[in-house]
Short mmCIF file of C-alpha atoms and ligand atoms in Angstrom, two decimals:
data_model
loop_
_atom_site.label_atom_id
_atom_site.label_comp_id
_atom_site.label_asym_id
_atom_site.label_seq_id
_atom_site.Cartn_x
_atom_site.Cartn_y
_atom_site.Cartn_z
CA MET A 1 0.00 0.00 0.00
CA SER A 2 1.28 3.37 -0.92
CA THR A 3 0.85 6.03 1.72
CA LEU A 4 1.93 9.63 1.66
CA ARG A 5 4.50 8.94 4.38
CA ASN A 6 6.08 6.13 2.35
CA ASP A 7 6.12 8.20 -0.77
CA LEU A 8 7.73 11.10 1.07
CA GLU A 9 10.47 8.71 2.17
CA LEU A 10 10.98 7.82 -1.44
CA PHE A 11 11.00 11.54 -2.16
CA HIS A 12 13.85 12.02 0.33
CA GLU A 13 15.84 9.26 -1.33
CA LEU A 14 15.31 10.78 -4.75
CA VAL A 15 16.29 14.22 -3.47
CA GLU A 16 19.60 12.66 -2.35
CA VAL A 17 20.08 11.22 -5.83
CA LEU A 18 19.40 14.59 -7.42
CA ILE A 19 21.59 16.67 -5.12
CA ASN A 20 24.51 14.25 -5.46
CA GLU A 21 24.08 14.31 -9.20
CA GLU A 22 24.02 18.10 -9.27
CA GLU A 23 27.31 18.16 -7.40
CA GLN A 24 29.02 15.42 -9.43
CA ASN A 25 27.65 16.28 -12.87
CA PRO A 26 26.37 19.86 -12.91
CA VAL A 27 25.54 19.53 -16.60
CA ALA A 28 23.27 16.59 -17.39
CA GLU A 29 24.34 14.20 -20.12
CA ARG A 30 22.39 15.24 -23.15
CA ILE A 31 20.04 12.74 -24.74
CA ASP A 32 19.53 13.34 -28.43
CA ALA A 33 15.82 14.01 -28.96
CA ASN A 34 15.70 11.22 -31.58
CA GLN A 35 17.06 8.79 -29.00
CA LEU A 36 14.84 9.84 -26.11
CA TYR A 37 12.33 6.98 -26.11
CA ASP A 38 15.08 4.39 -26.67
CA THR A 39 17.24 5.75 -23.86
CA LEU A 40 14.70 6.13 -21.04
CA ASP A 41 11.70 3.97 -20.24
CA LEU A 42 8.98 6.61 -20.51
CA SER A 43 6.31 4.13 -21.59
CA LEU A 44 2.92 3.91 -19.88
CA ASN A 45 1.56 0.38 -19.73
CA GLN A 46 -1.41 -1.66 -18.70
CA ASN A 47 0.35 -3.10 -15.65
CA PRO A 48 1.75 -1.23 -12.65
CA VAL A 49 5.46 -1.10 -11.86
CA ILE A 50 6.62 -2.15 -8.41
CA ASP A 51 8.31 0.24 -5.99
CA ASP A 52 11.96 -0.49 -6.79
CA GLU A 53 11.32 -0.30 -10.46
CA LEU A 54 9.51 3.02 -10.03
CA LYS A 55 12.38 4.39 -7.99
CA ALA A 56 14.88 3.26 -10.63
CA VAL A 57 13.02 4.85 -13.48
CA LEU A 58 12.42 8.08 -11.55
CA SER A 59 16.10 8.37 -10.72
CA ASP A 60 17.02 7.78 -14.37
CA VAL A 61 14.70 10.61 -15.33
CA LEU A 62 16.07 12.92 -12.62
CA ILE A 63 19.65 12.27 -13.69
CA ALA A 64 18.89 12.87 -17.38
CA THR A 65 16.89 16.07 -16.90
CA PRO A 66 18.69 19.38 -17.58
CA LYS A 67 19.84 20.86 -14.28
CA THR A 68 18.84 24.47 -13.90
CA ALA A 69 19.97 24.94 -10.29
CA THR A 70 23.67 24.19 -10.71
CA ARG A 71 26.61 26.57 -10.92
CA LEU A 72 27.11 25.83 -14.61
CA PHE A 73 23.63 26.78 -15.84
CA PHE A 74 23.55 30.25 -17.40
CA ASN A 75 21.13 29.63 -20.22
CA GLN A 76 17.91 31.21 -19.13
CA LEU A 77 16.41 34.13 -17.31
CA PHE A 78 16.02 31.86 -14.30
CA GLY A 79 18.46 29.58 -12.53
CA GLY A 80 19.62 28.47 -9.13
CA ARG A 81 17.38 27.54 -6.26
CA GLN A 82 16.32 29.38 -3.13
CA PRO A 83 15.80 26.55 -0.62
CA LYS A 84 13.20 28.37 1.50
CA ALA A 85 11.11 29.02 -1.61
CA VAL A 86 11.33 25.32 -2.49
CA LEU A 87 10.09 24.51 1.02
CA GLY A 88 7.13 26.83 0.58
CA ASP A 89 6.25 25.33 -2.79
CA LEU A 90 6.37 21.77 -1.47
CA LEU A 91 3.94 22.79 1.28
CA ALA A 92 1.67 24.43 -1.31
CA VAL A 93 1.59 21.13 -3.22
CA LEU A 94 0.61 19.25 -0.08
CA LEU A 95 -2.07 21.77 0.86
CA ASN A 96 -3.42 21.87 -2.69
CA ASN A 97 -5.69 24.88 -2.24
CA SER A 98 -7.25 26.77 -5.05
CA MET A 99 -6.86 30.50 -4.68
CA TYR A 100 -10.29 31.58 -5.86
CA THR A 101 -12.18 31.82 -2.58
CA TYR A 102 -11.46 32.50 1.06
CA LYS A 103 -13.53 29.43 1.84
CA VAL A 104 -11.00 27.02 0.30
CA ALA A 105 -7.78 29.07 0.53
CA GLY A 106 -8.18 30.65 4.00
CA PRO A 107 -4.92 32.20 5.24
CA GLN A 108 -3.32 31.66 1.83
CA VAL A 109 -5.46 34.58 0.64
CA GLY A 110 -3.79 36.80 3.23
CA ILE A 111 -0.37 35.50 2.21
CA GLU A 112 -0.99 36.42 -1.40
CA GLN A 113 -2.45 39.81 -0.52
CA GLU A 114 0.44 40.68 1.80
CA ILE A 115 2.94 40.04 -1.03
CA ILE A 116 0.86 42.16 -3.39
CA LYS A 117 0.50 44.98 -0.86
CA GLN A 118 4.23 45.13 -0.10
CA SER A 119 5.09 44.90 -3.80
CA CYS A 120 2.74 47.78 -4.65
CA LYS A 121 4.43 49.87 -1.98
CA LEU A 122 7.85 49.14 -3.47
CA VAL A 123 6.63 50.19 -6.91
CA GLY A 124 5.26 53.38 -5.38
CA TYR A 125 1.55 52.71 -5.98
CA GLY A 126 -1.04 54.16 -3.59
CA GLU A 127 -3.93 52.83 -1.51
CA SER A 128 -6.16 51.84 -4.45
CA SER A 129 -3.59 49.45 -5.87
CA ASN A 130 -3.85 45.68 -5.92
CA GLY A 131 -2.83 42.77 -8.10
CA THR A 132 -2.90 39.06 -8.72
CA PHE A 133 -0.66 36.11 -9.56
CA PRO A 134 -1.17 35.08 -13.21
CA THR A 135 0.40 31.98 -14.76
CA GLY A 136 3.53 33.86 -15.83
CA GLY A 137 4.93 37.02 -17.35
CA SER A 138 3.23 36.49 -20.70
CA MET A 139 -0.14 36.25 -18.98
CA SER A 140 0.67 39.29 -16.82
CA ASN A 141 1.29 41.28 -20.00
CA TYR A 142 -1.92 39.91 -21.47
CA MET A 143 -3.99 40.94 -18.46
CA ALA A 144 -2.46 44.42 -18.63
CA MET A 145 -3.38 44.75 -22.29
CA VAL A 146 -6.97 43.61 -21.67
CA MET A 147 -7.38 46.10 -18.82
CA ALA A 148 -6.01 48.87 -21.03
CA ARG A 149 -8.37 47.90 -23.85
CA ASP A 150 -11.40 47.88 -21.54
CA ALA A 151 -10.39 51.21 -20.02
CA LYS A 152 -10.24 52.83 -23.46
CA ASP A 153 -13.26 51.07 -24.96
CA PRO A 154 -15.55 49.91 -22.12
CA ASN A 155 -18.15 48.53 -24.50
CA CYS A 156 -15.62 46.16 -25.94
CA ARG A 157 -16.33 43.67 -23.17
CA PHE A 158 -19.90 43.29 -24.38
CA ASP A 159 -19.92 44.03 -28.10
CA GLY A 160 -16.35 43.32 -29.14
CA MET A 161 -13.97 45.78 -30.71
CA SER A 162 -15.52 48.91 -32.09
CA LYS A 163 -12.47 51.17 -32.28
CA PRO A 164 -9.14 50.86 -34.10
CA LEU A 165 -6.91 50.50 -31.02
CA ILE A 166 -3.12 50.63 -31.33
CA ALA A 167 -0.50 49.25 -28.91
CA TYR A 168 3.20 50.18 -28.64
CA THR A 169 6.27 48.34 -27.46
CA SER A 170 9.96 48.39 -28.32
CA LYS A 171 11.60 46.21 -30.93
CA GLU A 172 13.52 44.53 -28.12
CA SER A 173 10.49 43.65 -26.00
CA HIS A 174 9.20 40.16 -25.25
CA TYR A 175 7.39 38.27 -28.01
CA SER A 176 4.31 37.81 -25.81
CA ASN A 177 3.22 41.34 -26.78
CA ALA A 178 2.51 40.29 -30.36
CA LYS A 179 0.61 37.17 -29.28
CA ASN A 180 -1.35 39.16 -26.72
CA ALA A 181 -2.41 41.71 -29.34
CA SER A 182 -3.80 38.81 -31.31
CA PHE A 183 -5.55 37.16 -28.32
CA ALA A 184 -7.05 40.45 -27.13
CA GLY A 185 -8.63 41.15 -30.50
CA ILE A 186 -6.32 44.08 -31.18
CA GLY A 187 -4.52 42.30 -33.99
CA ARG A 188 -0.82 41.74 -34.48
CA ASN A 189 -0.67 44.42 -37.17
CA ASN A 190 -1.87 47.00 -34.66
CA MET A 191 1.19 46.46 -32.49
CA ARG A 192 3.80 49.14 -33.22
CA TYR A 193 7.46 48.31 -32.63
CA ILE A 194 9.39 51.38 -31.54
CA GLU A 195 13.07 51.70 -32.32
CA THR A 196 15.64 51.42 -29.57
CA ASP A 197 18.88 53.32 -29.01
CA ALA A 198 22.32 51.70 -29.14
CA ASP A 199 21.78 50.33 -25.61
CA GLY A 200 18.50 48.60 -26.55
CA LYS A 201 16.20 51.12 -24.79
CA MET A 202 13.04 52.47 -26.36
CA ILE A 203 13.53 55.95 -27.86
CA PRO A 204 10.74 58.15 -26.38
CA HIS A 205 10.56 60.69 -29.22
CA LYS A 206 10.13 57.86 -31.75
CA LEU A 207 7.26 56.60 -29.61
CA GLU A 208 5.62 60.02 -29.60
CA ALA A 209 6.06 60.45 -33.35
CA GLN A 210 4.38 57.10 -33.98
CA ILE A 211 1.51 57.94 -31.63
CA LYS A 212 0.92 61.24 -33.46
CA ALA A 213 1.00 59.51 -36.82
CA ASP A 214 -1.58 56.96 -35.67
CA ILE A 215 -3.88 59.62 -34.22
CA SER A 216 -3.73 61.58 -37.47
CA LYS A 217 -4.95 58.45 -39.28
CA GLY A 218 -7.94 58.18 -36.95
CA CYS A 219 -6.54 55.35 -34.83
CA ILE A 220 -6.67 55.29 -31.03
CA PRO A 221 -3.46 54.63 -29.09
CA PHE A 222 -4.40 52.72 -25.91
CA PHE A 223 -1.40 50.79 -24.56
CA VAL A 224 2.33 51.32 -24.18
CA ASN A 225 4.50 48.51 -22.89
CA ALA A 226 7.80 49.61 -21.34
CA THR A 227 10.24 46.82 -20.61
CA ALA A 228 12.31 46.63 -17.42
CA GLY A 229 14.99 44.20 -18.52
CA THR A 230 14.75 43.29 -22.20
CA THR A 231 15.06 39.64 -23.07
CA VAL A 232 18.42 39.82 -24.84
CA LEU A 233 20.39 42.81 -23.48
CA GLY A 234 18.57 43.28 -20.17
CA ALA A 235 17.97 46.95 -21.03
CA PHE A 236 15.58 49.22 -19.11
CA ASP A 237 13.27 51.50 -21.09
CA PRO A 238 13.18 55.09 -19.70
CA ILE A 239 9.88 54.89 -17.81
CA ASP A 240 9.73 58.52 -16.65
CA GLU A 241 10.10 59.89 -20.18
CA ILE A 242 7.62 57.38 -21.53
CA ALA A 243 5.14 58.29 -18.77
CA ASP A 244 5.32 61.96 -19.87
CA ILE A 245 4.02 60.78 -23.23
CA THR A 246 1.37 58.32 -22.02
CA GLU A 247 -0.01 60.96 -19.65
CA THR A 248 -0.19 63.54 -22.43
CA TYR A 249 -2.11 61.21 -24.76
CA ASP A 250 -4.09 59.36 -22.07
CA ILE A 251 -2.62 55.93 -22.81
CA TRP A 252 -2.26 53.01 -20.41
CA LEU A 253 1.36 52.48 -19.38
CA HIS A 254 2.40 48.96 -18.50
CA VAL A 255 5.85 48.06 -17.21
CA ASP A 256 6.89 44.54 -18.20
CA GLY A 257 9.35 43.73 -15.44
CA ALA A 258 9.12 39.96 -15.86
CA TYR A 259 12.88 39.71 -16.10
CA CYS A 260 14.24 42.61 -14.02
CA GLY A 261 11.29 44.35 -12.36
CA SER A 262 12.54 42.80 -9.10
CA VAL A 263 15.08 45.65 -8.90
CA ILE A 264 12.32 47.36 -6.85
CA PHE A 265 13.77 45.37 -3.93
CA SER A 266 17.19 47.02 -4.18
CA ASP A 267 18.00 50.52 -2.98
CA THR A 268 21.01 50.45 -5.28
CA TYR A 269 19.21 49.39 -8.47
CA LYS A 270 15.61 50.58 -8.16
CA HIS A 271 16.59 53.78 -9.99
CA LEU A 272 16.50 51.61 -13.13
CA VAL A 273 12.68 51.65 -12.94
CA LYS A 274 12.42 55.30 -11.93
CA GLY A 275 8.95 56.56 -12.78
CA ALA A 276 7.31 53.14 -12.28
CA GLU A 277 4.87 54.73 -9.81
CA ARG A 278 3.39 56.66 -12.75
CA SER A 279 2.48 53.46 -14.60
CA ASP A 280 -0.98 51.86 -14.65
CA SER A 281 0.34 48.34 -14.24
CA PHE A 282 3.62 46.68 -13.37
CA SER A 283 4.56 43.01 -13.59
CA TYR A 284 7.51 41.01 -12.34
CA ASN A 285 8.43 37.35 -12.16
CA ALA A 286 9.70 36.21 -8.78
CA HIS A 287 10.76 33.01 -10.56
CA LYS A 288 13.37 34.97 -12.47
CA MET A 289 15.53 37.31 -10.35
CA LEU A 290 14.22 36.21 -6.97
CA GLY A 291 14.87 32.52 -7.60
CA THR A 292 11.54 31.00 -6.56
CA PRO A 293 10.46 27.84 -8.40
CA LEU A 294 8.51 28.38 -11.63
CA THR A 295 6.08 29.95 -11.94
CA CYS A 296 5.63 32.99 -9.75
CA SER A 297 4.51 36.10 -11.58
CA LEU A 298 2.70 39.18 -10.30
CA ILE A 299 0.66 41.80 -12.10
CA LEU A 300 0.12 44.92 -10.01
CA VAL A 301 -2.36 47.65 -10.91
CA ASN A 302 -2.32 51.24 -9.72
CA ASP A 303 -6.11 51.21 -9.47
CA LYS A 304 -7.70 47.89 -8.62
CA LYS A 305 -11.02 48.81 -10.21
CA HIS A 306 -9.49 47.85 -13.57
CA LEU A 307 -8.83 44.29 -12.40
CA HIS A 308 -12.46 44.00 -11.31
CA ASN A 309 -13.81 45.61 -14.46
CA SER A 310 -11.97 43.28 -16.78
CA PHE A 311 -11.79 40.01 -14.87
CA SER A 312 -14.82 39.81 -12.63
CA ASN A 313 -17.75 38.42 -14.50
CA ASP A 314 -20.31 40.49 -12.66
CA ALA A 315 -18.25 43.49 -11.62
CA SER A 316 -20.65 45.94 -13.19
CA TYR A 317 -23.59 44.62 -11.20
CA LEU A 318 -22.04 43.50 -7.98
CA TYR A 319 -20.77 46.27 -5.77
CA GLN A 320 -17.53 45.61 -3.97
CA THR A 321 -17.94 44.29 -0.49
CA ASP A 322 -15.35 43.35 2.06
CA GLY A 323 -15.94 39.82 0.88
CA ASP A 324 -14.61 40.61 -2.57
CA ASP A 325 -11.24 41.50 -1.14
CA PHE A 326 -10.95 37.95 0.13
CA ASN A 327 -12.44 36.17 -2.86
CA LEU A 328 -9.53 36.40 -5.22
CA GLY A 329 -11.35 34.66 -8.06
CA LYS A 330 -12.93 38.02 -8.75
CA THR A 331 -9.69 39.42 -10.09
CA SER A 332 -7.98 36.44 -11.73
CA PHE A 333 -7.95 35.10 -15.25
CA GLN A 334 -8.33 31.47 -14.24
CA CYS A 335 -10.98 29.81 -12.15
CA GLY A 336 -9.03 27.13 -10.29
CA ARG A 337 -5.70 28.72 -9.50
CA ARG A 338 -2.51 27.24 -8.13
CA ASN A 339 -1.00 28.71 -4.98
CA ASP A 340 2.08 30.49 -6.34
CA ALA A 341 2.24 32.83 -3.36
CA LEU A 342 3.32 30.54 -0.53
CA LYS A 343 6.79 29.81 -1.97
CA PHE A 344 7.50 33.52 -2.41
CA TRP A 345 6.10 34.39 1.01
CA THR A 346 8.15 31.64 2.72
CA LEU A 347 11.31 33.02 1.09
CA TRP A 348 10.45 36.66 1.84
CA LYS A 349 9.39 35.90 5.44
CA SER A 350 12.57 33.93 6.14
CA ILE A 351 15.16 36.32 4.68
CA GLY A 352 13.26 39.61 4.89
CA THR A 353 13.11 42.38 2.34
CA SER A 354 16.79 43.00 3.05
CA GLY A 355 17.54 39.41 2.05
CA LEU A 356 15.70 39.86 -1.26
CA GLU A 357 17.72 43.03 -1.82
CA LYS A 358 20.93 41.04 -1.32
CA ILE A 359 19.83 38.56 -3.99
CA ILE A 360 19.38 41.37 -6.53
CA ASP A 361 22.62 43.12 -5.58
CA GLN A 362 24.53 39.83 -5.82
CA GLN A 363 23.29 39.28 -9.40
CA PHE A 364 24.58 42.69 -10.50
CA GLU A 365 27.80 42.07 -8.60
CA LEU A 366 28.31 38.82 -10.50
CA ALA A 367 27.54 40.58 -13.78
CA ASN A 368 30.18 43.17 -12.92
CA VAL A 369 32.71 40.40 -12.33
CA ALA A 370 31.95 39.07 -15.82
CA LEU A 371 32.00 42.54 -17.42
CA ASP A 372 35.28 43.33 -15.78
CA TYR A 373 36.82 40.04 -16.94
CA ILE A 374 35.66 40.58 -20.52
CA ARG A 375 36.88 44.17 -20.63
CA ARG A 376 40.31 43.14 -19.41
CA HIS A 377 40.74 40.27 -21.87
CA PRO A 378 41.30 41.34 -25.48
CA ASP A 379 40.09 37.99 -26.86
CA TYR A 380 36.55 39.02 -25.96
CA THR A 381 34.14 41.46 -27.61
CA LEU A 382 31.43 42.92 -25.39
CA TYR A 383 27.93 43.67 -26.71
CA SER A 384 25.99 44.49 -23.54
CA TYR A 385 26.13 47.39 -21.11
CA ASP A 386 26.42 48.24 -17.44
CA ASP A 387 23.44 47.73 -15.15
CA SER A 388 22.41 44.49 -16.83
CA ILE A 389 22.69 40.91 -15.61
CA SER A 390 22.73 39.66 -19.23
CA VAL A 391 26.36 39.81 -20.21
CA CYS A 392 26.67 39.47 -23.98
CA PHE A 393 29.98 38.72 -25.67
CA ASN A 394 31.90 36.80 -28.29
CA TYR A 395 35.17 34.99 -27.78
CA LYS A 396 37.91 35.20 -30.38
CA ASP A 397 36.51 34.33 -33.76
CA THR A 398 34.27 31.54 -32.49
CA ASP A 399 30.75 31.28 -33.87
CA PRO A 400 28.50 31.81 -30.82
CA MET A 401 25.74 29.44 -31.89
CA ALA A 402 28.14 26.60 -32.64
CA LEU A 403 30.00 27.26 -29.40
CA CYS A 404 26.85 27.21 -27.22
CA THR A 405 25.68 23.97 -28.80
CA ALA A 406 29.08 22.31 -28.45
CA LEU A 407 29.47 23.40 -24.82
CA TYR A 408 26.13 21.82 -24.03
CA GLU A 409 26.67 18.63 -26.04
CA HIS A 410 29.98 18.10 -24.30
CA GLN A 411 28.51 18.70 -20.83
CA GLN A 412 30.72 21.74 -20.22
CA THR A 413 28.21 24.43 -19.31
CA VAL A 414 24.74 25.54 -20.42
CA VAL A 415 24.60 29.01 -21.93
CA GLY A 416 22.58 30.54 -24.77
CA PHE A 417 22.98 33.08 -27.52
CA GLY A 418 21.04 36.13 -28.64
CA SER A 419 21.03 38.86 -31.28
CA PHE A 420 20.80 42.62 -31.27
CA ASN A 421 20.75 44.57 -34.54
CA ASP A 422 23.25 42.75 -36.77
CA ASP A 423 25.24 41.02 -34.05
CA THR A 424 24.83 37.54 -32.64
CA PHE A 425 26.62 36.70 -29.40
CA ILE A 426 26.68 34.56 -26.31
CA ARG A 427 24.25 35.72 -23.62
CA PHE A 428 25.59 34.85 -20.20
CA VAL A 429 23.00 35.43 -17.47
CA THR A 430 24.20 35.92 -13.88
CA ILE A 431 20.80 35.26 -12.35
CA ASN A 432 21.82 32.47 -9.99
CA ALA A 433 22.50 34.45 -6.82
CA ASN A 434 23.95 31.35 -5.15
CA ASN A 435 26.91 31.60 -7.48
CA SER A 436 30.13 33.19 -6.28
CA LYS A 437 32.71 35.29 -8.08
CA GLU A 438 34.75 32.09 -8.50
CA ASP A 439 31.86 30.39 -10.30
CA ILE A 440 31.75 33.25 -12.80
CA LEU A 441 35.50 33.16 -13.42
CA ASN A 442 35.29 29.37 -13.67
CA PHE A 443 32.77 29.73 -16.50
CA PHE A 444 35.29 31.68 -18.56
CA LYS A 445 37.98 29.12 -17.80
CA VAL A 446 35.67 26.31 -18.93
CA LEU A 447 34.83 28.18 -22.13
CA GLU A 448 38.43 29.06 -22.97
CA GLY A 449 39.69 25.54 -22.24
CA PHE A 450 36.98 24.05 -24.40
CA VAL A 451 37.68 26.36 -27.35
CA SER A 452 41.41 25.67 -27.27
CA ASN A 453 40.78 21.91 -27.17
CA THR A 454 38.18 21.96 -29.94
CA PRO A 455 39.86 23.13 -33.12
CA SER A 456 36.89 21.97 -35.20
CA LEU A 457 34.74 24.85 -33.92
CA LYS A 458 33.73 27.04 -36.82
CA THR A 459 34.75 30.66 -36.73
CA ARG A 460 32.37 33.54 -37.30
CA SER A 461 34.27 34.67 -40.38
CA ALA A 462 34.07 31.16 -41.83
CA ILE A 463 30.31 31.11 -41.23
CA SER A 464 29.64 34.41 -42.94
CA VAL A 465 31.47 33.35 -46.12
C1 PLP B 501 10.34 36.04 -19.33
C2 PLP B 501 9.73 37.26 -19.84
C3 PLP B 501 8.37 37.31 -20.14
C4 PLP B 501 7.50 36.09 -20.11
O1 PLP B 501 7.35 35.55 -18.85
P1 PLP B 501 6.85 34.03 -18.73
O2 PLP B 501 6.67 33.83 -17.26
O3 PLP B 501 7.95 33.19 -19.31
O4 PLP B 501 5.60 33.91 -19.52
C5 PLP B 501 7.82 38.52 -20.52
N1 PLP B 501 8.58 39.61 -20.63
C6 PLP B 501 9.90 39.60 -20.38
C7 PLP B 501 10.69 40.87 -20.50
C8 PLP B 501 10.53 38.42 -19.99
O5 PLP B 501 11.85 38.40 -19.74
#
């Protein structure tokens, strides 16, 4: 008989397997996708498997799965592991609440609301602010766009689109903006991509020129997305200057801080989102910079009435009561909703706001170690800028795409590549705050050793011929 206690014992054993594996082999052995079903027994069959067999197959799967928490994973805009957040998430799984009503979520409602309240304060929002935990940053951006649409064209909720609405974002912003314009009935062709400067930041006067051009054609600008931490370069759009424009033309301003909005926790780095308090909505992913398990995303709104207007089915008829503040289903996209708050709250409670600040500061510190190394070594070319935890570079004449793939196939380190304008380069993300300066320098040693031992690596000049 399988009981929870027995299975949790098995869990402990498997955790040992995983942690040992992470220490011994920080980069998992890659299984070619074509070989996957021949390499691991992933089959589902008529008959059950007995305990030992289950344990064996689960440990095979654990060992073969890419390891995102180790000191050699730099591939994504998440990485590492905050143990207290893991603890909170495991408890959330056991509790298995749904966040829609106070009746079934109880104190978890207060946990979620406390995070939202403190986050709104850090952004600089006032008493009418609130928020919710969507499924991720893409959904946070989507909810912002829908609220902006409904604010500009209130009838839209009932009769569908009646006005030619136009949305704006920078060329370097996240691809979810285009999808969201399609989902929200705006249309992908009504998304304007504003040019960025050499650092990858939106150019405000280009935004204003585009807005004027659209107005003169009879279109209605309704939504500007400013990015706090672009996906490739980690650039911050100038929110204050953009807010001057959105206020002039009465346009909703959303700050997509999925990647780096968490700088609100740092006295040293919050200047990067200066002006955020003037926005209508602000999102950030705690599963990126703050290291909670996926997913943990917040959308905050300066005035909570917009959340109710757009996401509560009967908001126009039902006046807000105290009860509504505890029945979170009134402001969420989903019906049944996972508890993404407890992991973040457990982390925040245990290390305090000052501990979260240290996480952010450490990431920039590690980026500075990498920047400094690259600037002092002439074999490297730098493509990114200060105040970013995405450090973009090329090494010697090596083709970045070939190098990233080879590093991963040979279990050296996991890192990705990106492009800006005409350049393609390695994007090294220092988001794992558990890493030390030595781990960063070790990455460069691993890379350099690999390149010198792998003469077959194609060079960039050879590729472009
Ligand atoms: C990661 C990211 C998103 C999307 O967030 P998901 O949680 O992956 O959906 C949106 N915008 C930016 C700037 C991001 O970095």
